[in-house]
Amino acid sequence: MHGSQTLVAKDTRRTAIILPGGGARSAYQVGVLKAISTQVPPGAPLPFGIVTGTSAGGILTALLAAHAQDFPAGMVAIERFWRNFHVNLVFDASLGAMLRSGAQLLGTLLSGGSLVPPPRAFLDTSPLRHTLERHVNLARIRQSLDQGHVQGVAISASSYSTGRSVTFYDSAAEVPEWTRAWRCGLRTEFGLDHLLASAAVPLIFPPVHIDGEWFGDGAMRHTAPLSPALRLGAEKIVVIGLRDPALVDAAPTAPIHRLPLPPSFGQLLGYMLDALFMDGTQSDLERLGRLNDAVMHDPALSSQGGLRYVDAKVVYPSASLSALTTPHLREMPTSLRVLLRTLGARNVAGQKLISFLLFESGYTGALIDLGYADGLVALQGGLLD
């Protein structure tokens, strides 16, 4: 295991931590970060100069940046927050809320939208705003930047108005705003709306209005999720992924699991969310690997072409985060269990969907423990070397 003195002695200003989204699955990232914090002396700052994230990973990004001055103590608070999660801290799962949402949708269909307007989303996420107000001190993000504990922070969302992926960022240095095909970076002072927008899963959570535009989950149009960290100057990146190991390691010739019946609506929704959150990061890592190979074989690409080698390391779960939902299904509110059963998501086929929505302490605690164990293994393998 690497000594903590070695970690803090290194210049980590150009090292980035990247946190893709994944709903309740993001508790796994908390566990990996907890493992890293055990290698940092008490009172030492965050060993990542750049922090970027999307969706639930964006919320964790804000928490990390706000606690950057004292990383070990900050992780104690962040772990406590995630270990005590409940669905009702994220969305209104009461029977009345579910019935109102269903009745409004039915009324819209029957009236053709002329008498009853369509719902903005199926779930009411006003509890999430109250939760973030209590637990995320956004003013401390700017303090962390001013005091040099972090160099850059970025949280991405998707604009329904323009169809672009928009990265909201703040940095200690003057990093110019950028515009590329279907994506841009806007310097900003973070507010709760930026966090809520990044985590607004389409159809399920309502869109968020910021500066005249409507925004939804950052993973939707985030075709280059590594880009914000690179724009902020990262020379090394650490990604804490959330994809199940069977999907990460699946070979093209792997046997196909035959389903006797067509997939249920709940199963389809689970696969949609899995693709939404996971595919962009995996593709961008593969693209970075090809660029690194090119730079290594042709140094002129670095000296003349402006490209640079970026060391990338990834931690993936060693066990299926979907399968871990099974022992914790009874923790969900009855109304949510009924909804999932209606969608056909109460069996093995629906585990993917459940794993994104199971904001309950038993499940998030299990993911933190798994992430902690995987994080210790990754550190032994040189994660931060």
XYZ file of C-alpha atoms in Angstrom:
385
model
C 0.000 0.000 0.000
C 1.264 3.452 -0.805
C 2.211 5.651 2.125
C 0.183 8.772 2.676
C 3.282 10.955 2.752
C 4.062 9.849 -0.798
C 0.606 10.886 -1.985
C 0.616 14.380 -0.542
C 4.201 15.023 -1.643
C 3.178 14.760 -5.289
C 1.927 17.697 -7.305
C -1.706 16.769 -7.890
C -2.825 20.052 -9.421
C -2.971 18.423 -12.870
C -4.610 15.209 -11.664
C -8.346 14.938 -12.270
C -11.016 12.732 -10.748
C -13.937 12.072 -13.112
C -17.267 10.891 -11.721
C -19.817 9.671 -14.290
C -23.449 9.594 -13.224
C -25.449 6.593 -12.151
C -28.224 7.535 -9.744
C -28.027 5.520 -6.534
C -25.054 3.636 -7.993
C -22.864 6.660 -7.287
C -22.577 5.432 -3.704
C -19.934 3.075 -5.115
C -17.814 6.123 -6.029
C -18.079 7.306 -2.423
C -16.558 3.993 -1.308
C -13.603 4.275 -3.691
C -12.977 7.856 -2.566
C -13.151 6.709 1.055
C -10.372 4.206 0.322
C -8.259 6.964 -1.211
C -8.862 9.186 1.827
C -7.282 6.570 4.127
C -3.983 7.224 2.363
C -4.101 10.975 3.049
C -2.996 12.428 6.424
C -5.610 14.150 8.612
C -6.158 17.722 7.534
C -4.611 17.210 4.085
C -6.423 18.548 0.997
C -8.098 16.620 -1.789
C -5.406 14.806 -3.841
C -7.090 15.809 -7.098
C -6.655 19.307 -8.443
C -9.498 18.935 -10.925
C -12.918 17.460 -10.169
C -15.562 16.828 -12.825
C -18.826 14.942 -12.817
C -22.229 14.398 -14.336
C -25.666 13.704 -12.866
C -25.302 12.100 -9.421
C -21.559 12.263 -10.069
C -22.003 16.011 -10.466
C -23.544 16.236 -7.007
C -20.621 14.240 -5.609
C -18.273 16.588 -7.494
C -19.770 19.580 -5.667
C -19.473 17.802 -2.307
C -15.812 16.946 -2.925
C -14.939 20.471 -4.020
C -16.712 21.944 -0.998
C -14.718 19.639 1.329
C -11.416 19.919 -0.557
C -9.551 21.700 2.250
C -9.629 18.633 4.529
C -10.232 15.560 2.397
C -10.302 12.861 5.137
C -12.746 14.839 7.293
C -14.782 15.706 4.218
C -15.104 12.052 3.272
C -16.454 11.258 6.738
C -19.262 13.768 6.136
C -19.855 12.628 2.545
C -19.991 8.957 3.557
C -22.443 9.747 6.357
C -24.639 11.579 3.850
C -24.712 8.642 1.402
C -25.058 5.923 4.049
C -28.200 7.591 5.396
C -29.906 8.050 2.049
C -33.609 7.396 1.565
C -35.767 7.673 -1.522
C -37.806 10.455 0.086
C -34.677 12.639 0.130
C -34.582 12.499 -3.686
C -38.187 12.388 -4.877
C -41.701 12.186 -3.499
C -42.496 8.464 -3.466
C -45.730 8.759 -1.508
C -48.824 7.014 -2.824
C -50.538 10.364 -3.287
C -47.706 11.727 -5.429
C -47.694 8.609 -7.610
C -51.478 8.746 -8.054
C -51.417 12.463 -8.912
C -48.734 11.930 -11.538
C -50.591 8.995 -13.070
C -53.924 10.844 -13.005
C -52.409 13.883 -14.720
C -50.910 11.722 -17.446
C -54.226 9.935 -17.953
C -56.077 13.259 -18.063
C -53.648 14.565 -20.668
C -54.186 11.519 -22.864
C -57.981 11.626 -22.567
C -58.225 15.368 -23.272
C -55.497 15.470 -25.875
C -53.709 17.980 -23.665
C -56.457 20.605 -24.072
C -57.833 20.377 -20.519
C -54.986 18.828 -18.545
C -51.403 19.834 -19.381
C -48.847 17.013 -19.632
C -46.698 16.464 -16.534
C -43.184 17.879 -16.676
C -41.883 14.569 -15.336
C -43.149 11.430 -13.700
C -41.475 12.103 -10.339
C -41.502 15.179 -8.113
C -37.862 15.968 -7.192
C -38.524 18.941 -4.930
C -37.177 16.880 -1.969
C -33.809 16.703 -3.736
C -33.532 20.487 -3.797
C -34.159 20.630 -0.046
C -31.619 17.834 0.527
C -28.920 19.621 -1.453
C -29.660 22.915 0.290
C -28.907 21.226 3.615
C -25.826 19.231 2.610
C -23.959 21.096 -0.152
C -22.224 24.341 0.797
C -21.738 25.842 -2.660
C -19.919 28.911 -1.321
C -17.121 26.642 -0.141
C -16.426 25.546 -3.724
C -15.268 29.054 -4.571
C -13.270 29.137 -1.323
C -11.531 25.890 -2.281
C -10.566 27.444 -5.617
C -9.394 30.716 -4.066
C -7.285 28.885 -1.473
C -5.722 26.572 -4.079
C -7.157 23.321 -2.741
C -8.647 22.624 -6.176
C -7.752 24.106 -9.553
C -10.940 23.415 -11.464
C -14.475 22.087 -10.976
C -16.865 21.133 -13.779
C -20.438 19.808 -13.846
C -22.181 19.015 -17.137
C -25.831 19.227 -18.193
C -27.717 18.924 -21.494
C -29.554 21.871 -23.013
C -33.025 21.055 -24.352
C -33.004 24.477 -26.007
C -29.891 24.029 -28.160
C -29.251 20.283 -28.023
C -25.728 20.930 -26.737
C -23.815 19.388 -23.866
C -23.014 22.325 -21.598
C -20.216 22.094 -19.052
C -20.523 24.618 -16.246
C -17.111 25.177 -14.724
C -15.137 27.360 -12.366
C -11.359 27.449 -12.014
C -8.553 29.101 -10.107
C -6.784 30.075 -13.329
C -8.236 31.874 -16.335
C -9.488 28.990 -18.470
C -11.207 30.315 -21.618
C -14.735 29.187 -22.398
C -14.902 26.727 -25.277
C -17.231 25.722 -28.078
C -17.050 22.511 -30.074
C -19.555 20.537 -32.102
C -22.606 20.048 -29.879
C -20.741 20.924 -26.681
C -19.443 23.996 -24.894
C -17.978 25.165 -21.619
C -19.403 28.120 -19.676
C -17.641 29.676 -16.720
C -20.077 30.150 -13.863
C -20.564 30.397 -10.127
C -22.279 27.191 -9.111
C -25.824 27.197 -7.794
C -28.260 24.458 -6.826
C -29.882 24.621 -10.257
C -26.653 23.465 -11.905
C -26.624 20.335 -9.736
C -30.326 19.657 -10.254
C -30.038 20.181 -14.012
C -27.129 17.767 -14.327
C -29.131 15.079 -12.483
C -32.493 15.642 -14.227
C -32.981 12.239 -15.871
C -35.300 12.774 -18.877
C -38.997 11.977 -18.379
C -38.359 10.749 -14.830
C -37.105 14.044 -13.316
C -38.289 17.507 -14.431
C -36.038 19.788 -16.526
C -34.380 22.780 -14.846
C -34.413 26.384 -16.081
C -31.060 28.246 -16.096
C -30.439 31.592 -17.809
C -33.263 31.210 -20.316
C -32.559 27.572 -21.224
C -34.053 24.288 -20.061
C -31.579 21.611 -19.002
C -31.665 17.899 -18.343
C -29.286 15.143 -17.310
C -25.717 15.831 -18.386
C -25.135 12.307 -19.662
C -27.619 12.705 -22.546
C -25.359 14.621 -24.945
C -22.053 14.106 -23.146
C -20.185 12.424 -25.999
C -16.777 13.504 -24.620
C -17.034 13.196 -20.812
C -13.251 13.365 -20.369
C -13.046 16.690 -22.220
C -13.883 19.062 -19.303
C -11.011 17.669 -17.220
C -8.605 18.018 -20.153
C -9.825 21.563 -20.824
C -9.085 22.415 -17.209
C -5.505 21.204 -17.686
C -5.525 17.578 -16.544
C -2.419 15.547 -17.395
C -3.602 12.494 -15.497
C -7.144 11.297 -14.938
C -8.750 8.811 -12.596
C -12.246 7.628 -13.531
C -14.517 5.830 -11.065
C -16.851 3.909 -13.354
C -20.162 2.333 -12.439
C -20.702 -0.235 -15.161
C -21.249 -3.851 -14.147
C -18.119 -5.989 -14.659
C -19.860 -8.368 -17.081
C -20.461 -5.445 -19.449
C -16.964 -3.993 -19.081
C -15.234 -7.305 -19.843
C -17.754 -8.772 -22.281
C -16.098 -10.218 -25.365
C -17.754 -10.065 -28.794
C -17.966 -13.852 -28.762
C -19.583 -14.076 -25.319
C -22.667 -16.315 -25.233
C -25.988 -14.520 -25.643
C -28.483 -14.837 -22.812
C -31.747 -15.762 -24.512
C -34.924 -14.218 -23.093
C -38.106 -16.285 -23.459
C -40.320 -13.166 -23.470
C -39.967 -9.650 -24.894
C -38.356 -7.157 -22.474
C -40.759 -5.366 -20.147
C -41.090 -1.594 -20.082
C -39.090 -1.526 -16.845
C -36.324 -3.582 -18.412
C -36.193 -1.284 -21.437
C -36.024 1.771 -19.184
C -33.192 0.183 -17.221
C -31.192 -0.467 -20.388
C -31.892 3.101 -21.533
C -30.481 4.510 -18.307
C -27.500 2.161 -18.474
C -26.697 3.380 -21.980
C -27.321 6.998 -20.990
C -24.905 6.929 -18.079
C -22.235 4.458 -19.152
C -21.632 4.379 -22.902
C -20.141 7.882 -23.320
C -17.399 7.380 -20.734
C -16.419 3.983 -22.104
C -16.210 5.319 -25.668
C -14.206 8.372 -24.629
C -11.698 6.236 -22.712
C -11.183 4.105 -25.806
C -10.686 7.261 -27.881
C -8.131 8.592 -25.383
C -6.290 5.276 -25.510
C -5.946 5.536 -29.285
C -4.646 9.118 -29.009
C -2.131 8.075 -26.341
C -0.880 5.278 -28.599
C -0.506 7.729 -31.472
C 1.464 10.218 -29.328
C 3.768 7.481 -28.050
C 4.533 6.257 -31.578
C 4.910 9.743 -33.074
C 6.304 12.357 -30.637
C 5.831 15.022 -33.305
C 2.111 14.891 -32.578
C 2.923 16.277 -29.132
C 5.588 18.819 -30.062
C 3.942 20.093 -33.229
C 0.342 18.904 -33.206
C -0.584 20.103 -29.727
C -1.583 16.641 -28.489
C -0.332 15.311 -25.154
C -0.187 11.966 -23.470
C -2.764 11.736 -20.678
C -2.386 8.937 -18.174
C -5.803 7.397 -17.533
C -6.723 4.916 -14.828
C -10.151 3.483 -14.178
C -11.761 1.742 -11.223
C -14.748 -0.461 -12.052
C -16.969 -2.433 -9.663
C -15.777 -5.975 -9.022
C -19.372 -7.153 -8.583
C -22.661 -6.396 -10.296
C -24.276 -3.285 -8.823
C -27.583 -4.441 -10.293
C -27.461 -7.833 -8.581
C -26.736 -6.172 -5.231
C -30.238 -4.652 -5.259
C -31.958 -7.978 -4.478
C -31.486 -8.019 -0.668
C -32.683 -4.413 -0.383
C -35.882 -4.330 -2.433
C -38.082 -4.288 0.685
C -36.437 -1.045 1.805
C -38.175 0.900 -0.973
C -41.510 2.600 -0.249
C -44.500 0.405 -1.040
C -45.752 2.818 -3.684
C -42.429 2.612 -5.558
C -42.399 -1.185 -5.366
C -45.911 -1.238 -6.834
C -44.828 1.084 -9.643
C -41.821 -1.088 -10.453
C -43.998 -4.201 -10.436
C -46.396 -2.469 -12.840
C -43.480 -1.651 -15.157
C -42.283 -5.258 -15.032
C -39.156 -4.347 -13.101
C -39.504 -6.450 -9.959
C -37.607 -9.449 -11.345
C -34.005 -10.056 -12.386
C -34.645 -8.318 -15.712
C -35.558 -5.111 -13.879
C -32.493 -4.971 -11.645
C -30.816 -2.350 -13.822
C -33.646 0.139 -13.366
C -33.884 -0.585 -9.645
C -30.135 -0.003 -9.194
C -30.510 3.599 -10.400
C -33.527 4.379 -8.173
C -32.747 2.459 -4.969
C -31.749 5.465 -2.850
C -32.014 3.512 0.380
C -29.369 3.198 3.067
C -29.010 -0.582 2.900
C -28.170 -0.499 -0.799
C -26.025 2.647 -0.743
C -24.148 1.256 2.262
C -23.458 -1.998 0.412
C -22.126 -0.053 -2.570
C -19.880 2.082 -0.354
C -18.421 -1.078 1.190
C -17.815 -2.613 -2.242
C -16.234 0.603 -3.529
C -14.005 0.805 -0.467
C -12.720 -2.744 -1.002
C -12.182 -2.157 -4.724
C -10.484 1.160 -3.990
C -7.950 -0.464 -1.669
C -7.135 -3.022 -4.354
C -6.771 -0.271 -6.949
C -4.399 1.658 -4.683
C -2.254 -1.439 -4.280
C -2.183 -1.628 -8.064
C -0.831 1.916 -8.355
C -4.015 3.915 -8.909
C -2.386 7.176 -7.867
C 1.163 6.503 -9.098
